[in-house]
Structure formats: structure tokens, C-alpha cells
Short mmCIF file of C-alpha atoms (C1' of nucleotides) in Angstrom, two decimals:
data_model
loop_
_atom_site.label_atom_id
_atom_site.label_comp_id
_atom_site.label_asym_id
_atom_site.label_seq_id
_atom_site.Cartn_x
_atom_site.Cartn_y
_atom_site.Cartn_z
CA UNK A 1 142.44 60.92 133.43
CA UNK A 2 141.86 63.76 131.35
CA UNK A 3 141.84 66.99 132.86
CA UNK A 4 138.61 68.27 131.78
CA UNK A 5 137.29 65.35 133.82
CA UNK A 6 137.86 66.89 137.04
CA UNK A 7 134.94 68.52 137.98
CA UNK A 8 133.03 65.40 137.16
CA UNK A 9 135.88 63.31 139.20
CA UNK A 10 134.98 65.81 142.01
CA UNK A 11 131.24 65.46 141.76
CA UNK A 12 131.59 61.36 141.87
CA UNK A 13 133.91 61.68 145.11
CA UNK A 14 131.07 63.61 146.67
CA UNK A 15 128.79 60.81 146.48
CA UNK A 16 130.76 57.47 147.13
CA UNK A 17 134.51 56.16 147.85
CA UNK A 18 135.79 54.53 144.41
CA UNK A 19 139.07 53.04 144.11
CA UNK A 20 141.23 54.38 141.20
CA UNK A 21 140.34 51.41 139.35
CA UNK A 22 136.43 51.89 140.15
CA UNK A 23 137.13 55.45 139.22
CA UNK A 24 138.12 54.58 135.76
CA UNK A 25 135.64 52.21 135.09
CA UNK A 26 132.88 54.58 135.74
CA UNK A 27 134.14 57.40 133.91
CA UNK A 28 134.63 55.50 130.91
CA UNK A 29 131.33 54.42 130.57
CA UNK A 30 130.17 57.98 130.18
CA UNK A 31 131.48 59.74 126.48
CA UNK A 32 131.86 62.92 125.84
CA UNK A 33 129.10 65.36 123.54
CA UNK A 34 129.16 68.81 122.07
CA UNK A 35 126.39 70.82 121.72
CA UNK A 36 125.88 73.74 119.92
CA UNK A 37 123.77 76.77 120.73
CA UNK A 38 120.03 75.83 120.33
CA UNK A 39 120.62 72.17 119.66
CA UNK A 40 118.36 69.91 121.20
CA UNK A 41 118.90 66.64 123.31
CA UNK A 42 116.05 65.39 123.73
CA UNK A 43 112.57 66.01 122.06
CA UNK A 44 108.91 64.63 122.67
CA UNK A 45 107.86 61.45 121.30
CA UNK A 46 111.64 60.19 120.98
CA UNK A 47 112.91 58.35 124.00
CA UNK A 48 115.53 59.75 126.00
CA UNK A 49 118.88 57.55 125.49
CA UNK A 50 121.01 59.53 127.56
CA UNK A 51 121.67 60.59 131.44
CA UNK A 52 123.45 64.06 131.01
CA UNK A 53 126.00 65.68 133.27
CA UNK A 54 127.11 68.60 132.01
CA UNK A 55 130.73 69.50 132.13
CA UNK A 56 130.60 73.31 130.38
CA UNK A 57 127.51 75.25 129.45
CA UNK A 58 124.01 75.40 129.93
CA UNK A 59 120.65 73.74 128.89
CA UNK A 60 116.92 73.95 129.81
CA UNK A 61 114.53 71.24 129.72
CA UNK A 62 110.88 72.42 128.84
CA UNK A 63 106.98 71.26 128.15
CA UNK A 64 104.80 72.85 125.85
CA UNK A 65 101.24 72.85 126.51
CA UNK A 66 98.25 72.33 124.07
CA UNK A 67 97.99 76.52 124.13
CA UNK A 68 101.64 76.36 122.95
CA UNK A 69 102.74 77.58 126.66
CA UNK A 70 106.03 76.93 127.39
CA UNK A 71 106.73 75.39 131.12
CA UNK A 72 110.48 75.33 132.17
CA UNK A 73 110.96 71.99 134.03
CA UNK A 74 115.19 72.46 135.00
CA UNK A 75 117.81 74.31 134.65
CA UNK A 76 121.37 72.44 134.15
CA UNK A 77 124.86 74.37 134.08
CA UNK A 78 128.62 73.23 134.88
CA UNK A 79 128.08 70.13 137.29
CA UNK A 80 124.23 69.38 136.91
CA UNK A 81 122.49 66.21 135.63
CA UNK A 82 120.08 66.81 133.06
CA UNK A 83 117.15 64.22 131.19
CA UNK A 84 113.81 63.92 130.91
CA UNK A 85 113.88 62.03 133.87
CA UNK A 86 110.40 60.17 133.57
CA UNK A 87 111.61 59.46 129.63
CA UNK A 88 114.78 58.10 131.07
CA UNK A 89 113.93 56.05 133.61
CA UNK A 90 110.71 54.12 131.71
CA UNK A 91 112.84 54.30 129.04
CA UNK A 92 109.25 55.72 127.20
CA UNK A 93 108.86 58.37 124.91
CA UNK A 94 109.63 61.66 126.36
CA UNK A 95 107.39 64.86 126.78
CA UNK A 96 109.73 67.44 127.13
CA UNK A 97 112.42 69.24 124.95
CA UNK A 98 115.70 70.06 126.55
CA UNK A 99 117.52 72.44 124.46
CA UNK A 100 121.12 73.61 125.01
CA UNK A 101 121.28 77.27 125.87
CA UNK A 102 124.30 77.97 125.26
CA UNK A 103 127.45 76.13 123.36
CA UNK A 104 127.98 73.22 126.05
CA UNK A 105 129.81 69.96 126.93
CA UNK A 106 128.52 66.62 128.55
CA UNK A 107 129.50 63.95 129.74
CA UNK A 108 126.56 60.93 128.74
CA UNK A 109 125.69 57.48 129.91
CA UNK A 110 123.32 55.26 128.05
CA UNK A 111 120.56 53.67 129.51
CA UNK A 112 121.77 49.96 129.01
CA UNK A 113 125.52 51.27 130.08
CA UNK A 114 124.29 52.02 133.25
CA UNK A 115 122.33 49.07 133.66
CA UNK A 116 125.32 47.04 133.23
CA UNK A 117 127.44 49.48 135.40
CA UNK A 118 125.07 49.21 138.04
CA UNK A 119 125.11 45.31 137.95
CA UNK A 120 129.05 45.19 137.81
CA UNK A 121 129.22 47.08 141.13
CA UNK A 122 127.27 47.89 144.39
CA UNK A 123 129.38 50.74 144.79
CA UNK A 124 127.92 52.46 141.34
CA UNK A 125 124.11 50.97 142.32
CA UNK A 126 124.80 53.28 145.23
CA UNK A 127 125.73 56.22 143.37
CA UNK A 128 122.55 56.27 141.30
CA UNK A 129 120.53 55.83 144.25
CA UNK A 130 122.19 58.41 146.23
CA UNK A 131 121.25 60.88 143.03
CA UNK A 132 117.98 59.24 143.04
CA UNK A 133 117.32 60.03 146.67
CA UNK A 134 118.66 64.00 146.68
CA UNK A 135 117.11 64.66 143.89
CA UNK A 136 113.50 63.70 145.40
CA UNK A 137 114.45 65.59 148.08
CA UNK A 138 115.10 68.77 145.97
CA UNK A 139 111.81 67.90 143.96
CA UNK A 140 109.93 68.14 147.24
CA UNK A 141 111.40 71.54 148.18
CA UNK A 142 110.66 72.52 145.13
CA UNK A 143 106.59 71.06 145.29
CA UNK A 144 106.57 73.39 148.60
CA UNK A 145 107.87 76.24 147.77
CA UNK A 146 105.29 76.12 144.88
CA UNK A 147 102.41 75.76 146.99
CA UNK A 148 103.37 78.04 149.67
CA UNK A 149 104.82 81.15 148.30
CA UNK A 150 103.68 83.87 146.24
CA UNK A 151 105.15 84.57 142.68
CA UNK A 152 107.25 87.42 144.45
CA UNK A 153 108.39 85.32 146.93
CA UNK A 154 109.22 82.19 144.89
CA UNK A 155 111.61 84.72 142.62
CA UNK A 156 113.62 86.04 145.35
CA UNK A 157 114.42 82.82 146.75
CA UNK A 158 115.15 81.62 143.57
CA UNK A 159 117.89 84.27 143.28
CA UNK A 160 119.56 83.63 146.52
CA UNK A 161 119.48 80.09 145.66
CA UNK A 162 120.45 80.21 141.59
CA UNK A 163 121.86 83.60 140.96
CA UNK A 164 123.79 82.30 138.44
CA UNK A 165 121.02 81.15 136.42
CA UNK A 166 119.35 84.78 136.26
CA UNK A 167 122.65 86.01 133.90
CA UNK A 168 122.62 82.68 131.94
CA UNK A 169 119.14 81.87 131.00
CA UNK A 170 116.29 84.14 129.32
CA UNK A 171 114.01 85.96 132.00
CA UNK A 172 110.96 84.21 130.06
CA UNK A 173 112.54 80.95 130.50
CA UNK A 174 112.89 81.50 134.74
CA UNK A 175 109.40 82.75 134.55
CA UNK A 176 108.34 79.80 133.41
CA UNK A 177 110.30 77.59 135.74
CA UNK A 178 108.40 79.57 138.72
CA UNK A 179 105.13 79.25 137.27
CA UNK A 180 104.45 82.92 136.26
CA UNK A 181 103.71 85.00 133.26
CA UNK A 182 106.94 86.83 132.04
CA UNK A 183 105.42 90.42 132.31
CA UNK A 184 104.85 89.76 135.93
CA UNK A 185 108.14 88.42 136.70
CA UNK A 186 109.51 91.99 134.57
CA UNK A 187 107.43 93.66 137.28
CA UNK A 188 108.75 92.48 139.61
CA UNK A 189 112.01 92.71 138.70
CA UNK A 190 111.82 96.13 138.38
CA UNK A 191 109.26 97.08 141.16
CA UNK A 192 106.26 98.15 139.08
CA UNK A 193 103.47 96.74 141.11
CA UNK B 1 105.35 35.03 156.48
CA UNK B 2 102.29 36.34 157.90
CA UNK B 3 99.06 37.00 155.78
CA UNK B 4 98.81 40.52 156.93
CA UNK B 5 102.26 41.34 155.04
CA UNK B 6 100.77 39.81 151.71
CA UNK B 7 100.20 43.22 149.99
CA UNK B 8 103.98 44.37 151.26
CA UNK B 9 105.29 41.51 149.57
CA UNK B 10 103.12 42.03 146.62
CA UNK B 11 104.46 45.53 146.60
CA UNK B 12 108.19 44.25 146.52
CA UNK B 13 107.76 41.74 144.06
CA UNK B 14 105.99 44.38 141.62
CA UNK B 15 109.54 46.09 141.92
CA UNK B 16 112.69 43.66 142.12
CA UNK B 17 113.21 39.80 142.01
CA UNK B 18 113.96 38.26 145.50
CA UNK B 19 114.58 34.68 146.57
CA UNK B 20 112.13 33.42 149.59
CA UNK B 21 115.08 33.97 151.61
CA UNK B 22 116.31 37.27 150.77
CA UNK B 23 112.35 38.27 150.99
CA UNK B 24 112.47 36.73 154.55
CA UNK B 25 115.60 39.18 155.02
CA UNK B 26 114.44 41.81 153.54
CA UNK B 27 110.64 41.65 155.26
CA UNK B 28 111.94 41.19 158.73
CA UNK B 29 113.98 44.51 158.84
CA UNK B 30 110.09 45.99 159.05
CA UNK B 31 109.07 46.78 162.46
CA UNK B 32 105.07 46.60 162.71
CA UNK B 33 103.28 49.69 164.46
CA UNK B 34 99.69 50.63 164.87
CA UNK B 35 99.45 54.33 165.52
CA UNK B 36 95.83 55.73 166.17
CA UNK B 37 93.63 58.77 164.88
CA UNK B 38 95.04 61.86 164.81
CA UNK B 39 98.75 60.84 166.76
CA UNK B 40 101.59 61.90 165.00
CA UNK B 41 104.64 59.77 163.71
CA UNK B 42 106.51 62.75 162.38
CA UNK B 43 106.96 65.95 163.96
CA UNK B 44 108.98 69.66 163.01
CA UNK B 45 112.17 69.62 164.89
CA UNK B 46 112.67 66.01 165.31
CA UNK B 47 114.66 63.57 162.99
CA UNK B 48 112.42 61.26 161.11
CA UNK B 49 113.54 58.11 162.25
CA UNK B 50 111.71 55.86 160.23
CA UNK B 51 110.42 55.18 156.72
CA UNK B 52 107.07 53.89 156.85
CA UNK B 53 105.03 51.87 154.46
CA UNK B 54 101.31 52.08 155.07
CA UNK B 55 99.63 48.26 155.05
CA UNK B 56 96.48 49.81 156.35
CA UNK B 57 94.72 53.83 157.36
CA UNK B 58 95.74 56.98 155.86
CA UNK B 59 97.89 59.77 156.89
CA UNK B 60 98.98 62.77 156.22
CA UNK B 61 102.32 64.92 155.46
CA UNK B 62 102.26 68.85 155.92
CA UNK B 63 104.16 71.74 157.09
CA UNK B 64 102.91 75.00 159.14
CA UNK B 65 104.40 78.31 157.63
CA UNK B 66 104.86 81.97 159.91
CA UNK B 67 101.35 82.50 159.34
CA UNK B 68 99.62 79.56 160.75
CA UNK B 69 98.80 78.17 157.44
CA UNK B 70 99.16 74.48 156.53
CA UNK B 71 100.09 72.90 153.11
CA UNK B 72 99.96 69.21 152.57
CA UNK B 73 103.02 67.61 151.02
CA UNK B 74 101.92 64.01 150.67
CA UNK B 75 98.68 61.82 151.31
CA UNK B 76 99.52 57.97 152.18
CA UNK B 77 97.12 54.75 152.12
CA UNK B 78 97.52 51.62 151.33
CA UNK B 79 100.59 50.37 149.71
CA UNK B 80 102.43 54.09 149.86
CA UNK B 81 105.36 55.39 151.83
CA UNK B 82 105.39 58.26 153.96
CA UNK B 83 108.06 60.02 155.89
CA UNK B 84 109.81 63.06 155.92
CA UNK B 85 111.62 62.68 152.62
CA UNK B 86 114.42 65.02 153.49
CA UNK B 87 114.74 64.51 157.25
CA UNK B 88 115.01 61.09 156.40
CA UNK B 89 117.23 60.74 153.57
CA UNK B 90 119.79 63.28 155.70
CA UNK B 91 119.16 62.66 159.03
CA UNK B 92 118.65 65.72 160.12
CA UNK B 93 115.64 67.51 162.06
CA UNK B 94 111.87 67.36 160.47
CA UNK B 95 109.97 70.73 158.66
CA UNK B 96 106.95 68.23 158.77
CA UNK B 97 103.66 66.62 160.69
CA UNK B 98 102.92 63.65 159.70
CA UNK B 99 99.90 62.39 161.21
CA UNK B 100 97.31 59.71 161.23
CA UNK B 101 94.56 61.19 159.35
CA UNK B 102 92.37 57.34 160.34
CA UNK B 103 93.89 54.17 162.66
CA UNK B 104 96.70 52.76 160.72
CA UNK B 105 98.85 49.78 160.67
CA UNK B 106 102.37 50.66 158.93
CA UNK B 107 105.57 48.73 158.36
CA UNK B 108 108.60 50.88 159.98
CA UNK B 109 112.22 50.68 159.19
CA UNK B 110 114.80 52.57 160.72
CA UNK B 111 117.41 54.39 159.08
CA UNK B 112 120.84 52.34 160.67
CA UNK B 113 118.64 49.42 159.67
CA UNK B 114 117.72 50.40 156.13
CA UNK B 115 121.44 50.88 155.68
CA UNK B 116 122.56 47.77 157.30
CA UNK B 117 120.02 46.24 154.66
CA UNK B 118 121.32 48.26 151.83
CA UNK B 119 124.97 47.16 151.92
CA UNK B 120 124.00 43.70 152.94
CA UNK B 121 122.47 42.70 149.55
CA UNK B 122 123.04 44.50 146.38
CA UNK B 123 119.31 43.41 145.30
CA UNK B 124 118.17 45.63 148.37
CA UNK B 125 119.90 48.39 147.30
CA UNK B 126 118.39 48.28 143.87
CA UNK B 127 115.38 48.15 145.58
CA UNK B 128 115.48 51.42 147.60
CA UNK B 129 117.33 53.14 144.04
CA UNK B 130 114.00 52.48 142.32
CA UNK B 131 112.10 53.27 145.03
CA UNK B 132 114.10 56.62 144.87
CA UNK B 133 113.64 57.08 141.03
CA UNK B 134 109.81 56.54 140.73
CA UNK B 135 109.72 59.15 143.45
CA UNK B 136 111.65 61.72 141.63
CA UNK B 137 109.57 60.99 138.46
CA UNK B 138 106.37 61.15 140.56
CA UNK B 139 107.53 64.60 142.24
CA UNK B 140 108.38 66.01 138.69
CA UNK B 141 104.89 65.73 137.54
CA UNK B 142 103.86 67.05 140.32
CA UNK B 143 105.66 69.96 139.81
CA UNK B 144 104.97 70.21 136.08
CA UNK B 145 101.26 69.86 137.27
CA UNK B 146 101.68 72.50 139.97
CA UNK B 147 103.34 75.32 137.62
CA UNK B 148 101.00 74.75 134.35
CA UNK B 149 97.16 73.89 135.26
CA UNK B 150 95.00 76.02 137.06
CA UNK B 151 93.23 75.12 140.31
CA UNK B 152 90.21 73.73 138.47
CA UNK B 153 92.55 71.73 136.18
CA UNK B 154 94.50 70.67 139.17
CA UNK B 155 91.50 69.52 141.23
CA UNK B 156 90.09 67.84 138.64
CA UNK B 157 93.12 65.78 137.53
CA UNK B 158 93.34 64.86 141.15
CA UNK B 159 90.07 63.76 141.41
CA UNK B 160 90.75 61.37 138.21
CA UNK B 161 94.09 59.92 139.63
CA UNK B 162 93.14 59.48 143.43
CA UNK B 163 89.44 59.28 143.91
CA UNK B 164 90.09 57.26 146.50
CA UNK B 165 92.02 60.38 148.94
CA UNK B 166 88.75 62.51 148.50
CA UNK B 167 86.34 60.13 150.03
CA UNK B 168 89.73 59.87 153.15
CA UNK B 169 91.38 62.99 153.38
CA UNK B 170 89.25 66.82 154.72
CA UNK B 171 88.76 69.13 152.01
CA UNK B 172 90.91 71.28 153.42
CA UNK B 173 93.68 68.81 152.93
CA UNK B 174 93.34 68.10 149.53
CA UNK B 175 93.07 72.01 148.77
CA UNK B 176 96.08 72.74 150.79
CA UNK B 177 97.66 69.79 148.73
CA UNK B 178 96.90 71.64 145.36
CA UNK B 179 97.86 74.81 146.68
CA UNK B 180 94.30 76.67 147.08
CA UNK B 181 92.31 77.81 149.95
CA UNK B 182 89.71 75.47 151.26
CA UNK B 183 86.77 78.27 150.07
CA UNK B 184 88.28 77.91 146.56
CA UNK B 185 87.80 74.19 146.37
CA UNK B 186 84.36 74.04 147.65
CA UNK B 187 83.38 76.50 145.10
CA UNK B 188 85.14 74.56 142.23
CA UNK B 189 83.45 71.36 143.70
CA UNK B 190 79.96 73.21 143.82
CA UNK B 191 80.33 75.01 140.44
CA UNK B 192 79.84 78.21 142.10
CA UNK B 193 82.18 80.65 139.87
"C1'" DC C 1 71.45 66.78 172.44
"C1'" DG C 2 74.62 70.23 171.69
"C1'" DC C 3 79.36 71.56 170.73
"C1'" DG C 4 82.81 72.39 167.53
"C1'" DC C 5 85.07 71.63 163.39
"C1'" DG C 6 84.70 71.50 158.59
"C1'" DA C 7 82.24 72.98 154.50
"C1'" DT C 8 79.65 76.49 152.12
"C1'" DT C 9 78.31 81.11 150.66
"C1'" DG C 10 78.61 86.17 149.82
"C1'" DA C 11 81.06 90.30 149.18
"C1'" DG C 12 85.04 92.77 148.69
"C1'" DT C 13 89.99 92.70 147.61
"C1'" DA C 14 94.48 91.21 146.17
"C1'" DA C 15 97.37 88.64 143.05
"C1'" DT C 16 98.28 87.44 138.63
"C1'" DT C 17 97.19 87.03 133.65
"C1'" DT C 18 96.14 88.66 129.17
"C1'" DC C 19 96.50 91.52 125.29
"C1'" DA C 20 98.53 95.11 122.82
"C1'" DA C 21 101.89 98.38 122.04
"C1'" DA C 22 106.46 100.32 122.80
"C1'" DT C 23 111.18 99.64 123.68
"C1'" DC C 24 115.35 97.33 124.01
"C1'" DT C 25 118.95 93.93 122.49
"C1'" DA C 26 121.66 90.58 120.38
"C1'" DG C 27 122.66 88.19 116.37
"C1'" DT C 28 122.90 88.24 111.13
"C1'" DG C 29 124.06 89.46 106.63
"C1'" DG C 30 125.78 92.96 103.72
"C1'" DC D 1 131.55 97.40 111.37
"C1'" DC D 2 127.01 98.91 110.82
"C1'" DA D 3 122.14 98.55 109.87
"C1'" DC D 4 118.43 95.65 110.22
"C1'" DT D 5 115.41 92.45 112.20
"C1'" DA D 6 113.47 89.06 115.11
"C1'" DG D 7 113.10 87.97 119.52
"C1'" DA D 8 113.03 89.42 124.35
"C1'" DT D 9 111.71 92.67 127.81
"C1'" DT D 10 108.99 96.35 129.55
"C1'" DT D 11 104.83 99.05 130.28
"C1'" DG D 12 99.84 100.16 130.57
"C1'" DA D 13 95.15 98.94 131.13
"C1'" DA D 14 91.58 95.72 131.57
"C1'" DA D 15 90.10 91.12 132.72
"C1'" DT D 16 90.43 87.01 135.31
"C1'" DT D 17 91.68 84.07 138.91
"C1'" DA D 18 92.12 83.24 143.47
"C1'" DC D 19 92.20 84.81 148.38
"C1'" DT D 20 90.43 86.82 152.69
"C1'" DC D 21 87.14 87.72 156.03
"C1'" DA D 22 82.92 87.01 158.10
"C1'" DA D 23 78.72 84.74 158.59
"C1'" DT D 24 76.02 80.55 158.18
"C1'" DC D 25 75.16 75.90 157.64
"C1'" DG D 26 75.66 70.90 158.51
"C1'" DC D 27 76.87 67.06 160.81
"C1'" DG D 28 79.57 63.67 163.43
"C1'" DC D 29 81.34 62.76 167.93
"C1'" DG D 30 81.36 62.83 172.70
#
DNA sequence: CGCGCGATTGAGTAATTTCAAATCTAGTGG
DNA sequence: CCACTAGATTTGAAATTACTCAATCGCGCG
């Protein structure tokens, strides 16, 4: 097992009990991608191939309206999944971009590989439906906190939740993700209101 | 298999392929329960216990913040689910209500049962992983709808996609659901602006 | 038949956006 | 390594969107 595996090794353990053997077997069915800086993944109209986990680095997944307003959808960094999940899973043509952010590495799985992986085991259906399930959950936090909190409100618990992502991604890129314009989220950033 | 399941087993069908046995299986892990106007199934501090399918009624999914005001999460008729998603899923204590909003009939499983079921069968599992994955799709437009229409937009897209929940569910629901006050919506509805 | 909740309306206010200009910053080529 | 530039952030002012509060209306249920 290569080193640089670990985190993803870690991540899997979290989830289920695999046996060494299991272990292998999934991991191999994932390969490894570079990205560059700006590169995109995944683009509208093209159907998204690929479930990403990202080992190293950083990547945003976007709409853009027919104004030309951008809408941040996720954020990914070291141990996230990231797709256009709707793309993915229909396996139709997909509406948003996701663009990596910075210089990154992933670990992908096909959509027909994990088909068959989740066919060869129970253990691996599991897995998927164990992501499936949290990340519902996490969408429906996410659907409340929208409707219930002001745009102040939404940013500072998006800080004590994600502080890492305020260093690593542009401040009109979170502004987006929390449904505001970027000169409000600059004021209130910096108090000006 | 009685008639009054016919639109549960419609519903399972639409989803994954089982024999007349495993459906038998499957179908009989559902508890029937008839809960009346305005009782509650779900309530803040108590773990969900059950994921419910409605096979007749409507109800309704919302949580109370420090002020006294209520948002709707989810609306449920026929042929949805309804719990609360992340008491459920982790077993731990409710944020939600969910209430009968009319008389319904529901199918209820229990969560030792629905696990029981899980890692009896490999084609239940599957089941419950696309289950999961529609939901997470469903939740992400949601979202996307949430952070880039305005209330007008919203309404009216909600108005195109469930017609239906209008006619069943107080205005004050559905505005609550889209994240406006109720004196917003009527004045969208009414063209008064 | 009336009570009470839900829906509507009006007026004033708060939250947030838009547009435009100024400032800052990071990446690029010389 | 520096100067330049395009993109990103900040600021100001005005406009828009949405909320709050209070009063009224309407109607279904007991």
C-alpha cells in the first residue's frame, strides 16, 4: 500500500471493517489524477465519469446562472468527495463546473467500477450507502441553516465550522456558497454595516 | 400482499428488482400506523425511531428556532418518506416536529429492523443506498435553488413541481419551506409588490 | 353562531443587492 | 527581481428585496 494512500485508508476504516484483502480490492479500483491549478473536472453538458476523493489540494464545484452569476455548490480539500453528484449518479449530463483551486491530487472511481465493486461485495454496497446517507444529512443542515439564518449569521458559522476553507478559497467563491453578494460578505468581514 | 400496500410495492419496484419472496421479506419489516390530525410522530429531543413511508395524508417536518419561529424542512404525501433524516440515520435525539398536517396511514420501520434487513439481503441494502443517493441529489437542488432564485422565483418553481402541497399544506408552511415570511408569500401570490 | 387561526393589507424598517469607483494583490513576462 | 496588469477585495451611495408589526378580513370547526 502506498503511503500516500493513508489518509484515504483512514477515511475507508471510518466507514466499514474491510479485511486486508477487501482493503486492496477497493483501493485499486480507484486511480490516481493530477490536477493543475484552474483545470477543470467536470463541465456542463459532459457527463460526470468520475467520483472524486481528494487526497492533496483543493477544488470548488460551481453553477452559473443565465445572468452569468456564479453559485458555489461545495467545497472539497484533503479527505473530501467531490462530483456533480446529480451528473454522477443519473449518469446525465452535468450542470455544474468543478474547477481545481489549487494544484491537487485524487483518488477516482468510475461509474461502471463502482457498479461492479458494489456488486462484488456487500461490504463496499455499504460504504456507498453510508456516504450516501451522511451526506443527506449534511445537505439537510445545510437546507436549514439557509432558511433560518441571516447572511451574517450563516458566515460565522461557516467559519467555526470550515475555517480552513476561508485561507484556501477566494472570498467571492464562499460568498457564493452562502448565498450572498461578495461586497456584503467584505462588509461583514470587516464590520462596515 | 394486501391491496392497500400496492403503491409501496409499486414504489419498490420503480427502484430495485426483487423476487416475490424477497418483496414478501422486504414488505413485512413495515409496521402499519394510522396517526391522526395534528399528532406528532417526531418530536425535538427524542430519537426518531422510525422511517416512515406515507401510503396515505400529509405531514409535515420543521424545527422551532430561539425566537419562536418555525421553518419547514420537508412536506410528505403519498409515496414520500419522512423522518428526521439525521436523528435517524445516527440515532441520536430529534431537532424536529414532524406532524400530521391531515389523517395519515404510513408504513413504519424501525431502525434495529432496517438494519437487520440491510445485512440480510444485499438487494435491500442497494435499496436503502439509492434511496440515500436520490435524497442527496434532491437536497442539492434544493440548496442550489435556495442560494440562487429569489422568493418569487422560488415560489413559483414550487408551485410548478408540487402543485399538489399548496392545495395540502398552510401558507405559512410552504413560505416557511422557501424561507420567507408568510406576509411575503401572500403578497407574491396576490401580485401585490 | 361565534371563536380563533390563517391569510391579507398597509406602512415603516431592516437586510441585502447593485453599480461604480478605488484599492489591493498575486501572478506574468521582461 | 521588478513593473505591470488583471482579477479580487473594499468602500460609498442608492435601489431593491424582504421583514416586522399591527390591524383587518375571512372562514372552517366546534
Amino acid at each position: 500500500m502506498k503511503e500516500e494512500y493513508l489518509s484515504f485508508k483512514n477515511h475507508i476504516n471510518k466507514r466499514i471493517l474491510l479485511s486486508e484483502n477487501e482493503m486492496r480490492t477497493f483501493i485499486s479500483a480507484f486511480k490516481l489524477k493530477k490536477v493543475r491549478k484552474r483545470q477543470f473536472i467536470i463541465q456542463p453538458d459532459f457527463t460526470a465519469t468520475y467520483r472524486n476523493y481528494v487526497l492533496n489540494g483543493a477544488l470548488r464545484a460551481y453553477v452559473i446562472n443565465d445572468e452569468g452569476q456564479e453559485s458555489t455548490i461545495q467545497f472539497a480539500i484533503e479527505d473530501w468527495w467531490i462530483t456533480d453528484y446529480n451528473s454522477y449518479i443519473y449518469q446525465k449530463p452535468a450542470t455544474m463546473f468543478v474547477m481545481a483551486v489549487e494544484e491537487s491530487i485524487l483518488l477516482q472511481i468510475d461509474y461502471d467500477t463502482e457498479q461492479r465493486l458494489k456488486h462484488s461485495n456487500p461490504n463496499f454496497e455499504i460504504f456507498f450507502r453510508i456516504m450516501a446517507e451522511r451526506s443527506t444529512a449534511y445537505m439537510q443542515r445545510r437546507v436549514i441553516e439557509n432558511i433560518t439564518l441571516t447572511a451574517k449569521e450563516r458566515y460565522e458559522k461557516f467559519l467555526l465550522k470550515y475555517s480552513d476553507f476561508s485561507q484556501r478559497f477566494p472570498q467571492y467563491a464562499i460568498a457564493s456558497y452562502l448565498g450572498m453578494s461578495t461586497e456584503f460578505l467584505s462588509r461583514i468581514k470587516n464590520n462596515k454595516l
